[in-house]
Coordinates of C-alpha atoms in Angstrom, one line a residue:
Chain X
M1396 CA -17.0 -12.4 -9.4
Q1397 CA -13.9 -13.5 -7.6
F1398 CA -14.1 -10.3 -5.6
L1399 CA -17.6 -11.1 -4.5
A1400 CA -16.7 -14.7 -3.6
Y1401 CA -13.9 -13.4 -1.3
I1402 CA -16.1 -10.9 0.4
L1403 CA -18.8 -13.5 1.0
R1404 CA -16.3 -16.0 2.2
Q1405 CA -14.7 -13.5 4.5
T1406 CA -18.1 -12.5 5.9
G1407 CA -18.9 -16.2 6.6
K1408 CA -15.6 -16.5 8.4
N1409 CA -16.3 -13.5 10.6
L1410 CA -19.7 -14.8 11.5
R1411 CA -18.3 -18.2 12.4
Q1412 CA -15.5 -16.8 14.5
T1413 CA -17.8 -14.8 16.7
W1414 CA -21.0 -16.8 16.4
G1415 CA -21.9 -16.5 20.1
T1416 CA -21.9 -12.7 20.0
Q1417 CA -23.6 -12.7 16.6
V1418 CA -26.5 -14.7 18.0
M1419 CA -26.9 -12.4 20.9
T1420 CA -26.8 -9.4 18.6
L1421 CA -29.3 -11.0 16.3
L1422 CA -31.7 -11.6 19.3
T1423 CA -31.3 -8.1 20.5
V1424 CA -32.0 -6.6 17.0
T1425 CA -35.0 -9.0 16.6
L1426 CA -36.4 -8.0 20.0
S1427 CA -35.9 -4.3 19.3
V1428 CA -37.7 -4.6 16.0
L1429 CA -40.5 -6.7 17.6
I1430 CA -41.1 -4.2 20.4
F1431 CA -41.1 -1.2 18.1
A1432 CA -43.2 -2.8 15.4
F1433 CA -45.7 -4.1 17.9
F1434 CA -46.4 -0.6 19.2
F1435 CA -46.2 0.9 15.8
L1436 CA -48.8 -1.6 14.6
I1437 CA -51.2 -0.7 17.4
Y1438 CA -50.5 3.0 16.7
T1439 CA -51.2 2.8 13.0
N1440 CA -54.4 0.9 13.6
M1441 CA -55.5 3.4 16.2
L1442 CA -54.8 6.2 13.8
R1443 CA -56.9 4.5 11.2
A1444 CA -59.7 3.9 13.7
S1445 CA -59.5 7.5 14.8
A1446 CA -59.8 8.7 11.3
R1447 CA -62.8 6.4 10.7
L1448 CA -64.5 7.5 14.0
G1449 CA -63.9 11.1 13.0
D1450 CA -65.7 10.4 9.7
D1451 CA -68.6 8.8 11.6
V1452 CA -69.2 11.6 14.0
R1453 CA -72.8 12.6 14.5
L1454 CA -74.5 14.7 17.1
I1455 CA -77.9 13.5 18.5
V1456 CA -80.1 16.1 20.0
Y1457 CA -82.7 14.5 22.2
L1458 CA -85.9 16.5 22.4
D1459 CA -88.6 16.7 25.0
Q1460 CA -91.3 17.2 22.4
E1461 CA -92.0 15.7 19.0
V1462 CA -91.0 17.9 16.0
T1463 CA -93.9 18.7 13.7
E1464 CA -93.5 19.3 10.0
Q1465 CA -94.0 23.0 10.5
M1466 CA -91.1 23.2 13.1
R1467 CA -88.6 21.5 10.9
P1468 CA -87.5 24.3 8.5
G1469 CA -87.0 26.6 11.5
L1470 CA -84.8 24.1 13.3
E1471 CA -82.8 23.3 10.2
K1472 CA -82.2 27.0 9.7
K1473 CA -81.0 27.4 13.2
I1474 CA -78.7 24.5 13.0
H1475 CA -77.2 25.9 9.7
D1476 CA -76.6 29.1 11.6
F1477 CA -73.6 27.4 13.3
G1478 CA -72.3 26.3 10.0
P1479 CA -73.0 24.0 7.0
V1480 CA -73.7 20.3 7.8
E1481 CA -73.8 17.1 5.8
K1482 CA -77.4 16.2 6.7
I1483 CA -80.0 16.5 9.3
V1484 CA -82.3 13.6 10.2
F1485 CA -85.4 14.0 12.3
V1486 CA -86.3 10.9 14.2
S1487 CA -89.8 10.6 15.8
R1488 CA -90.6 8.4 18.8
T1489 CA -92.1 5.7 16.6
E1490 CA -89.1 5.7 14.2
A1491 CA -86.7 5.4 17.2
F1492 CA -88.8 2.5 18.6
A1493 CA -88.7 0.8 15.2
R1494 CA -85.0 1.2 14.9
L1495 CA -84.4 -0.3 18.3
S1496 CA -86.7 -3.1 17.6
A1497 CA -84.8 -3.8 14.4
Q1498 CA -81.5 -3.7 16.2
L1499 CA -82.7 -6.2 18.8
G1500 CA -83.8 -8.6 16.2
K1501 CA -85.0 -11.8 17.7
E1502 CA -84.9 -10.3 21.2
K1503 CA -87.3 -7.5 20.3
D1504 CA -89.9 -9.2 22.6
I1505 CA -88.4 -7.4 25.5
L1506 CA -90.0 -4.3 24.1
N1507 CA -93.5 -5.7 24.3
D1508 CA -94.3 -4.3 27.7
L1509 CA -93.0 -0.9 26.7
G1510 CA -95.1 1.4 24.5
P1511 CA -93.8 2.8 21.2
D1512 CA -93.6 6.2 22.9
F1513 CA -91.0 5.4 25.5
L1514 CA -88.1 6.7 23.5
P1515 CA -87.5 10.4 23.1
P1516 CA -87.7 12.1 19.6
S1517 CA -84.4 13.3 18.3
I1518 CA -82.5 15.2 15.6
E1519 CA -79.4 13.5 14.2
V1520 CA -76.9 16.1 12.9
Y1521 CA -74.2 14.8 10.6
P1522 CA -71.4 17.5 10.5
L1523 CA -69.2 18.0 7.4
K1524 CA -66.2 15.6 7.3
N1525 CA -63.8 18.4 7.9
L1526 CA -65.3 19.0 11.4
N1527 CA -62.9 16.7 13.1
D1528 CA -61.6 19.1 15.7
L1529 CA -62.8 18.0 19.1
T1530 CA -63.1 21.6 20.5
R1531 CA -65.3 22.6 17.5
I1532 CA -67.5 19.5 18.0
S1533 CA -67.9 20.5 21.6
Q1534 CA -68.8 24.0 20.6
F1535 CA -71.3 22.7 18.1
S1536 CA -72.7 20.4 20.8
D1537 CA -73.2 23.4 23.2
F1538 CA -74.9 25.3 20.4
L1539 CA -77.3 22.5 19.6
L1540 CA -78.3 22.4 23.3
T1541 CA -79.8 25.9 22.8
L1542 CA -82.3 24.6 20.2
P1543 CA -86.0 24.8 21.2
H1544 CA -87.0 21.7 23.2
A1545 CA -83.5 20.3 23.3
A1546 CA -83.1 18.1 26.4
K1547 CA -79.7 16.6 25.9
V1548 CA -77.0 16.4 23.2
Q1549 CA -74.9 13.3 22.7
S1550 CA -71.8 14.0 20.6
G1551 CA -69.4 11.3 21.7
S1552 CA -66.7 14.0 22.0
D1553 CA -65.7 12.9 25.5
W1554 CA -65.1 9.4 24.1
L1555 CA -63.2 10.8 21.1
R1556 CA -61.2 13.0 23.4
R1557 CA -60.1 10.0 25.5
F1558 CA -59.4 8.1 22.4
G1559 CA -57.2 11.0 21.2
Y1560 CA -55.3 11.0 24.5
F1561 CA -54.7 7.3 24.2
T1562 CA -53.4 7.7 20.6
N1563 CA -51.1 10.5 21.8
L1564 CA -49.8 8.3 24.6
L1565 CA -49.2 5.6 22.1
R1566 CA -47.3 8.0 19.8
I1567 CA -44.9 8.6 22.7
V1568 CA -44.5 4.9 23.3
V1569 CA -43.8 4.4 19.5
L1570 CA -41.2 7.3 19.6
L1571 CA -39.6 5.7 22.7
S1572 CA -39.5 2.3 21.2
G1573 CA -38.2 3.8 18.0
S1574 CA -35.4 5.4 19.9
L1575 CA -34.7 2.1 21.6
L1576 CA -34.5 0.5 18.1
I1577 CA -32.0 3.1 16.8
I1578 CA -29.8 2.8 19.9
S1579 CA -29.9 -1.0 20.1
M1580 CA -29.3 -1.5 16.4
T1581 CA -26.5 1.0 15.9
F1582 CA -24.7 0.6 19.2
I1583 CA -25.0 -3.1 19.6
V1584 CA -24.1 -3.9 16.0
S1585 CA -21.2 -1.5 16.3
Y1586 CA -20.1 -3.2 19.6
T1587 CA -20.4 -6.7 18.0
L1588 CA -18.3 -5.6 15.1
R1589 CA -15.8 -4.2 17.4
L1590 CA -15.5 -7.6 19.0
T1591 CA -15.1 -9.1 15.5
V1592 CA -12.4 -6.6 14.7
L1593 CA -10.6 -7.3 18.0
S1594 CA -10.8 -11.0 17.5
R1595 CA -9.3 -10.7 14.0
Q1596 CA -6.9 -7.9 14.9
G1597 CA -3.8 -10.0 14.1
E1598 CA -5.3 -11.2 10.8
L1599 CA -6.3 -7.6 9.8
E1600 CA -2.8 -6.4 10.6
I1601 CA -1.3 -9.1 8.3
L1602 CA -3.8 -8.4 5.6
R1603 CA -2.8 -4.7 5.8
L1604 CA 0.9 -5.7 5.4
L1605 CA 0.0 -7.9 2.4
G1606 CA -1.7 -5.0 0.6
A1607 CA -5.3 -5.9 1.2
T1608 CA -7.5 -3.1 -0.2
S1609 CA -9.9 -1.1 2.0
A1610 CA -12.8 -2.9 0.3
Y1611 CA -11.3 -6.3 1.0
I1612 CA -11.1 -5.5 4.7
R1613 CA -14.1 -3.3 5.2
L1614 CA -16.8 -4.8 3.0
P1615 CA -17.2 -8.1 4.9
L1616 CA -17.7 -6.2 8.1
L1617 CA -20.2 -3.9 6.4
L1618 CA -22.0 -6.9 5.0
E1619 CA -22.0 -8.5 8.5
G1620 CA -23.9 -5.4 9.8
M1621 CA -26.3 -5.5 6.9
L1622 CA -27.0 -9.2 7.4
Q1623 CA -27.7 -8.5 11.1
G1624 CA -30.1 -5.9 10.2
L1625 CA -31.9 -7.9 7.5
L1626 CA -32.1 -11.1 9.6
G1627 CA -33.0 -9.3 12.8
S1628 CA -35.7 -7.1 11.2
G1629 CA -37.0 -10.1 9.3
L1630 CA -37.2 -12.3 12.3
G1631 CA -38.8 -9.5 14.4
L1632 CA -41.5 -8.8 11.8
T1633 CA -42.1 -12.5 11.3
A1634 CA -42.6 -12.9 15.1
L1635 CA -45.0 -10.0 15.1
Y1636 CA -46.9 -11.4 12.2
F1637 CA -47.4 -14.7 14.1
L1638 CA -48.4 -12.8 17.2
Y1639 CA -50.9 -10.8 15.1
Q1640 CA -52.3 -14.0 13.6
W1641 CA -52.6 -15.5 17.1
I1642 CA -54.4 -12.5 18.5
A1643 CA -56.6 -12.2 15.5
S1644 CA -57.7 -15.9 15.8
R1645 CA -58.2 -15.7 19.6
F1646 CA -60.1 -12.4 19.6
S1647 CA -62.0 -12.6 16.4
G1648 CA -65.7 -11.7 16.4
P1649 CA -67.5 -8.6 17.6
G1650 CA -64.7 -7.5 19.9
F1651 CA -62.0 -5.0 20.1
L1652 CA -60.3 -6.1 16.8
K1653 CA -63.6 -6.1 14.9
L1654 CA -64.3 -2.6 16.3
F1655 CA -61.0 -1.3 15.0
D1656 CA -60.7 -3.4 11.9
F1657 CA -57.2 -4.5 13.2
A1658 CA -54.9 -5.1 10.3
F1659 CA -51.2 -6.0 9.8
F1660 CA -48.8 -3.6 8.1
P1661 CA -49.2 -3.2 4.3
P1662 CA -46.3 -4.8 2.3
E1663 CA -44.7 -1.4 1.6
L1664 CA -44.6 -0.5 5.3
T1665 CA -43.2 -3.9 6.2
G1666 CA -40.5 -3.3 3.5
A1667 CA -39.8 0.1 5.0
I1668 CA -39.2 -1.3 8.5
L1669 CA -37.0 -4.0 7.1
L1670 CA -35.0 -1.4 5.2
A1671 CA -34.7 0.8 8.2
G1672 CA -33.3 -2.2 10.2
V1673 CA -30.7 -2.8 7.5
V1674 CA -29.8 0.8 7.3
L1675 CA -29.4 1.2 11.0
C1676 CA -27.3 -1.9 11.4
T1677 CA -25.1 -0.8 8.4
V1678 CA -24.7 2.6 10.1
G1679 CA -23.6 0.8 13.3
S1680 CA -21.1 -1.3 11.4
L1681 CA -19.8 1.9 9.7
F1682 CA -19.1 3.4 13.1
S1683 CA -17.0 0.5 14.1
I1684 CA -15.2 0.3 10.8
R1685 CA -14.3 4.0 10.9
R1686 CA -13.2 3.9 14.5
F1687 CA -11.4 0.6 14.8
I1688 CA -9.9 -0.2 11.4
R1689 CA -6.8 1.5 10.3
I1690 CA -6.0 0.8 6.7
Chain L
M451 CA 24.1 -14.0 -12.6
P452 CA 24.3 -10.5 -11.2
R453 CA 23.0 -7.9 -13.5
D454 CA 24.8 -4.8 -14.7
A455 CA 23.5 -2.0 -12.6
S456 CA 25.1 0.9 -14.3
T457 CA 22.5 1.5 -17.1
D458 CA 18.9 1.1 -15.7
K459 CA 16.8 3.3 -13.5
P460 CA 16.8 1.8 -10.0
L461 CA 13.7 0.0 -8.7
V462 CA 14.4 1.3 -5.2
E463 CA 16.2 4.5 -4.4
L464 CA 17.0 5.9 -1.0
V465 CA 18.5 9.4 -0.9
N466 CA 20.1 10.6 2.4
V467 CA 17.5 8.6 4.4
T468 CA 17.6 9.0 8.2
K469 CA 15.2 7.3 10.6
I470 CA 15.2 8.4 14.3
Y471 CA 12.8 6.7 16.7
P472 CA 11.7 8.8 19.7
P473 CA 13.2 10.1 21.7
D474 CA 16.6 10.0 19.9
V475 CA 17.4 6.5 18.7
V476 CA 19.1 6.7 15.3
A477 CA 18.2 3.5 13.5
V478 CA 19.3 4.5 10.0
E479 CA 21.5 7.5 9.3
D480 CA 22.0 9.3 6.0
V481 CA 21.7 6.2 3.9
S482 CA 21.8 6.5 0.1
L483 CA 21.2 3.3 -1.9
R484 CA 20.1 2.3 -5.3
I485 CA 18.6 -1.2 -5.8
Y486 CA 18.2 -2.2 -9.5
K487 CA 15.6 -4.3 -11.1
G488 CA 16.5 -8.0 -11.1
E489 CA 19.3 -7.5 -8.6
I490 CA 20.0 -9.6 -5.5
L491 CA 21.3 -7.5 -2.7
F492 CA 22.5 -8.7 0.7
L493 CA 22.3 -6.3 3.6
T494 CA 24.5 -7.5 6.4
G495 CA 25.2 -6.1 9.8
M496 CA 25.0 -6.9 13.5
S497 CA 21.7 -7.1 15.4
G498 CA 20.4 -3.6 15.8
A499 CA 22.4 -2.2 12.9
G500 CA 19.3 -1.0 11.2
K501 CA 18.6 -3.7 8.6
T502 CA 15.0 -4.3 9.7
T503 CA 14.3 -0.6 9.8
L504 CA 15.6 -0.2 6.3
I505 CA 13.3 -3.0 5.1
K506 CA 10.4 -1.4 6.8
L507 CA 11.2 1.9 5.2
I508 CA 11.2 0.4 1.8
C509 CA 7.8 -1.2 2.2
R510 CA 6.5 2.0 4.0
L511 CA 5.8 0.3 7.3
E512 CA 7.9 3.2 8.6
T513 CA 8.4 6.6 7.3
P514 CA 11.8 8.3 7.2
T515 CA 12.6 11.2 9.5
R516 CA 14.6 12.8 6.7
G517 CA 15.4 11.9 3.1
L518 CA 13.6 10.5 0.1
I519 CA 12.6 6.9 -0.8
E520 CA 11.4 6.0 -4.2
V521 CA 10.0 2.7 -5.3
A522 CA 9.5 2.2 -9.1
G523 CA 10.0 5.9 -9.5
R524 CA 7.3 6.9 -7.0
D525 CA 8.1 8.9 -3.9
L526 CA 6.7 6.9 -1.0
S527 CA 5.9 10.0 1.0
Q528 CA 3.5 11.2 -1.7
I529 CA 1.8 7.9 -2.4
S530 CA -1.9 7.5 -1.5
T531 CA -3.3 4.7 0.8
A532 CA -4.7 2.9 -2.2
G533 CA -1.2 3.3 -3.8
V534 CA 0.5 1.8 -0.8
Q535 CA -2.0 -1.1 -0.9
R536 CA -1.2 -1.8 -4.6
M537 CA 2.5 -1.5 -4.0
R538 CA 2.4 -4.0 -1.1
Q539 CA 0.7 -6.5 -3.3
K540 CA 3.8 -6.3 -5.6
I541 CA 6.3 -6.4 -2.8
G542 CA 6.8 -9.6 -0.9
V543 CA 8.0 -9.2 2.7
A544 CA 9.3 -12.1 4.8
Y545 CA 9.4 -10.7 8.3
Q546 CA 11.9 -11.7 10.9
D547 CA 9.1 -12.6 13.3
F548 CA 7.2 -14.4 10.5
R549 CA 3.8 -12.8 11.2
L550 CA 1.9 -16.0 10.5
L551 CA -1.6 -16.7 11.8
D552 CA -1.2 -19.5 14.3
K553 CA -4.7 -20.9 13.9
Q554 CA -4.6 -21.1 10.2
T555 CA -3.0 -23.9 8.1
V556 CA 0.1 -23.5 6.1
L557 CA -1.9 -23.4 2.9
Q558 CA -4.2 -20.7 4.3
N559 CA -1.3 -18.6 5.5
I560 CA 0.3 -18.7 2.1
A561 CA -2.9 -18.3 0.1
M562 CA -3.8 -15.2 2.1
A563 CA -1.2 -13.2 0.2
M564 CA -2.8 -14.1 -3.1
E565 CA -6.4 -13.8 -1.9
V566 CA -5.9 -10.0 -1.4
T567 CA -5.2 -9.7 -5.1
Y568 CA -8.4 -11.6 -5.8
A569 CA -6.6 -14.4 -7.6
S570 CA -8.7 -17.4 -8.5
T571 CA -8.8 -20.4 -6.2
K572 CA -7.3 -22.6 -8.9
V573 CA -4.4 -20.3 -9.5
I574 CA -3.8 -20.0 -5.7
R575 CA -3.8 -23.7 -5.2
A576 CA -1.3 -24.4 -8.0
R577 CA 1.0 -21.6 -6.8
V578 CA 0.9 -22.7 -3.2
E579 CA 1.7 -26.3 -4.2
E580 CA 4.6 -25.1 -6.3
L581 CA 6.1 -23.1 -3.4
L582 CA 5.5 -25.8 -0.9
A583 CA 7.4 -28.2 -3.1
L584 CA 10.3 -25.7 -3.6
L585 CA 10.6 -25.3 0.2
N586 CA 10.1 -28.9 1.0
L587 CA 6.9 -28.2 2.9
S588 CA 4.4 -30.2 0.9
D589 CA 3.6 -32.6 3.7
K590 CA 2.9 -29.7 6.1
R591 CA 0.2 -28.2 3.8
D592 CA -2.7 -28.8 6.2
K593 CA -0.8 -28.3 9.5
L594 CA -1.6 -25.3 11.6
A595 CA 1.2 -22.7 11.7
S596 CA 1.4 -23.1 15.5
E597 CA 2.2 -26.8 15.0
L598 CA 5.3 -26.1 12.9
S599 CA 8.9 -25.7 14.1
R600 CA 10.6 -22.2 13.9
G601 CA 12.4 -23.2 10.8
E602 CA 9.3 -24.4 9.1
Q603 CA 7.4 -21.3 10.1
Q604 CA 10.3 -19.2 8.6
R605 CA 9.9 -21.1 5.3
V606 CA 6.1 -20.6 5.3
A607 CA 6.7 -16.8 5.8
L608 CA 9.0 -16.9 2.8
A609 CA 6.6 -18.8 0.7
R610 CA 3.9 -16.2 1.5
A611 CA 6.2 -13.4 0.5
A612 CA 7.0 -15.1 -2.7
A613 CA 3.4 -16.2 -3.5
N614 CA 2.5 -13.3 -5.8
G615 CA 5.7 -13.6 -7.8
P616 CA 6.7 -10.1 -6.4
S617 CA 8.8 -7.7 -8.4
L618 CA 10.6 -6.9 -5.1
L619 CA 11.1 -9.4 -2.3
L620 CA 12.4 -8.2 1.1
A621 CA 13.6 -11.0 3.3
D622 CA 14.5 -10.1 6.9
E623 CA 16.8 -12.7 8.4
P624 CA 15.3 -15.5 6.2
T625 CA 17.7 -18.2 7.4
G626 CA 18.0 -17.3 11.1
N627 CA 16.3 -20.6 12.2
L628 CA 17.3 -22.9 9.3
D629 CA 19.7 -25.7 9.1
P630 CA 22.1 -25.8 6.1
A631 CA 19.8 -28.0 4.0
A632 CA 16.9 -25.6 4.5
T633 CA 19.1 -22.6 3.9
E634 CA 20.0 -24.1 0.6
L635 CA 16.3 -24.5 -0.2
V636 CA 15.7 -20.8 0.6
I637 CA 18.7 -19.7 -1.6
N638 CA 17.3 -21.8 -4.4
L639 CA 13.9 -20.1 -4.0
F640 CA 15.6 -16.7 -4.3
R641 CA 17.4 -17.8 -7.3
H642 CA 14.2 -19.2 -8.8
L643 CA 12.3 -16.0 -8.2
N644 CA 15.2 -13.9 -9.5
E645 CA 15.7 -15.9 -12.7
K646 CA 12.2 -16.9 -13.5
N647 CA 10.3 -13.8 -12.5
G648 CA 13.0 -11.2 -12.7
S649 CA 12.3 -10.4 -9.0
T650 CA 14.6 -8.0 -7.2
I651 CA 15.6 -9.5 -3.9
V652 CA 16.9 -7.8 -0.8
V653 CA 18.1 -10.1 1.9
A654 CA 18.9 -8.7 5.3
T655 CA 21.0 -11.1 7.2
H656 CA 23.8 -11.6 9.6
D657 CA 24.4 -15.2 8.4
P658 CA 27.6 -15.1 6.4
S659 CA 27.0 -18.6 4.9
I660 CA 24.4 -17.2 2.5
Y661 CA 26.5 -14.4 1.1
A662 CA 30.1 -15.6 1.5
E663 CA 30.3 -17.1 -1.9
T664 CA 28.0 -14.8 -3.7
E665 CA 28.8 -12.7 -6.7
H666 CA 25.9 -10.3 -5.8
R667 CA 26.2 -7.0 -4.1
V668 CA 26.8 -7.1 -0.4
M669 CA 26.3 -4.0 1.8
T670 CA 26.9 -3.6 5.5
L671 CA 24.9 -1.5 7.9
N672 CA 26.8 -0.5 11.0
N673 CA 25.1 1.7 13.6
G674 CA 22.6 2.8 10.9
Q675 CA 25.3 3.7 8.4
L676 CA 25.7 1.9 5.1
S677 CA 29.0 0.9 3.5
A678 CA 30.3 -1.8 1.2
H679 CA 31.1 -5.1 2.9
P680 CA 34.7 -5.1 4.0
N681 CA 35.6 -8.5 2.5
R682 CA 34.3 -7.9 -0.9
S683 CA 35.4 -9.3 -4.1
P684 CA 36.6 -7.2 -7.0
R685 CA 33.3 -7.8 -8.7
Q686 CA 31.5 -6.6 -5.6
I687 CA 33.6 -3.5 -5.5
E688 CA 32.7 -2.8 -9.1
L689 CA 29.0 -3.2 -8.3
F690 CA 29.3 -1.0 -5.2
E691 CA 30.9 1.7 -7.2
A692 CA 28.1 1.6 -9.7

């Protein structure tokens, strides 16, 4: 108990002696965590959206002629020739018109001047969930275009491809900001502790002469690094949470966030980021302790 | 009273110890010395005779170029870092240059020695008050070390060395900046530690006033070589031979 009290008191003393540098370090750690966590949050949401979009993939084959009941088995067989699918839905002109009318709701009046035949008939093909490879979807799309009376195939693969590129780009940004996080936390905390050590060099030398144990000298410095990590990560994540809340309240409704079901980190991921911050800063302080303190 | 040194195992033993600083400055040469538990030993000699080096060798601030040093039966060259730390907690050293922290108070400077042993705040407080009273420094308790006179700083350094009731106290020129009254206080502190705690005390000094009348052993270092003090009493001769 006495040991713990000394370690805590010594840590407090260190923090007071170099408070200016400590605040700067805390801000740097906070900003690093905020930048990394911000991109990581977007990335994780994009990944989730990407997975969901992959699940919702369907290919629509627009036809230039209505499909009769007799034609259906033949078309279904041909589609299955490419591979098994989840389901196939035939949509007639009238059904397409009814759907559009239902989607427009109160504004369906605009369809009054158009006849129920103005939309083309189509076949909606829902591939199996495991068909999430864009090249394969593209091949399937090309195959469907060879069906009798097929005029156009809409697969959304171009959009998915662009979405994939964006997600990859974001992955690079996350990796870069992650590297920034590692560098800033370990090196800056290490540098700050070096300043602490230098400012207390005389005292540390006397402690050494008085027989202070390694734990007595090193633990407060280690604790200082851990505290920097905990507070910096905590503040960074708190700032991100408020930023998220602000964005969510400003852009709520049928917009971008609604489309991607934008969500904050789950508690376990928040804890993991916090822990990573603590570990990185502790590693930074260990560097300093090993390099600059002679026991 | 001086103890009879002939029977016990020594607390400190130096066997043919030589210390040469680069490139070829011989600070201590072929010194053999036994210091017994409960003994008060005066090491005298001119400046540069090797007294400080000898003290540094005993508390392992320096390592010998040749020879063996044992403290409490343990060879200092074989002792681990943790072992050195434990040993230093039991050895009080009052340095010639005091080594106080200028920006800390007298109380904090003395307490520091006890804090490293994780003593309770209550125990530290009581012990510091006792030492301050013994050295007539009670009114300086909350003064910064930098605000004290040289003599007062010297007494604070001694109080810090004595704080843990050390089994061995090494004092390097402890009265160099003191007036006769303060010197008397320091001698009383040594006597108090020796009689009450059984501390072994080694005093390196060139101040004859503190050992002239003593019945304890007095040794002289001259150009790094140790010998009995030339003006020794029959009792001192007897102790030296032992």
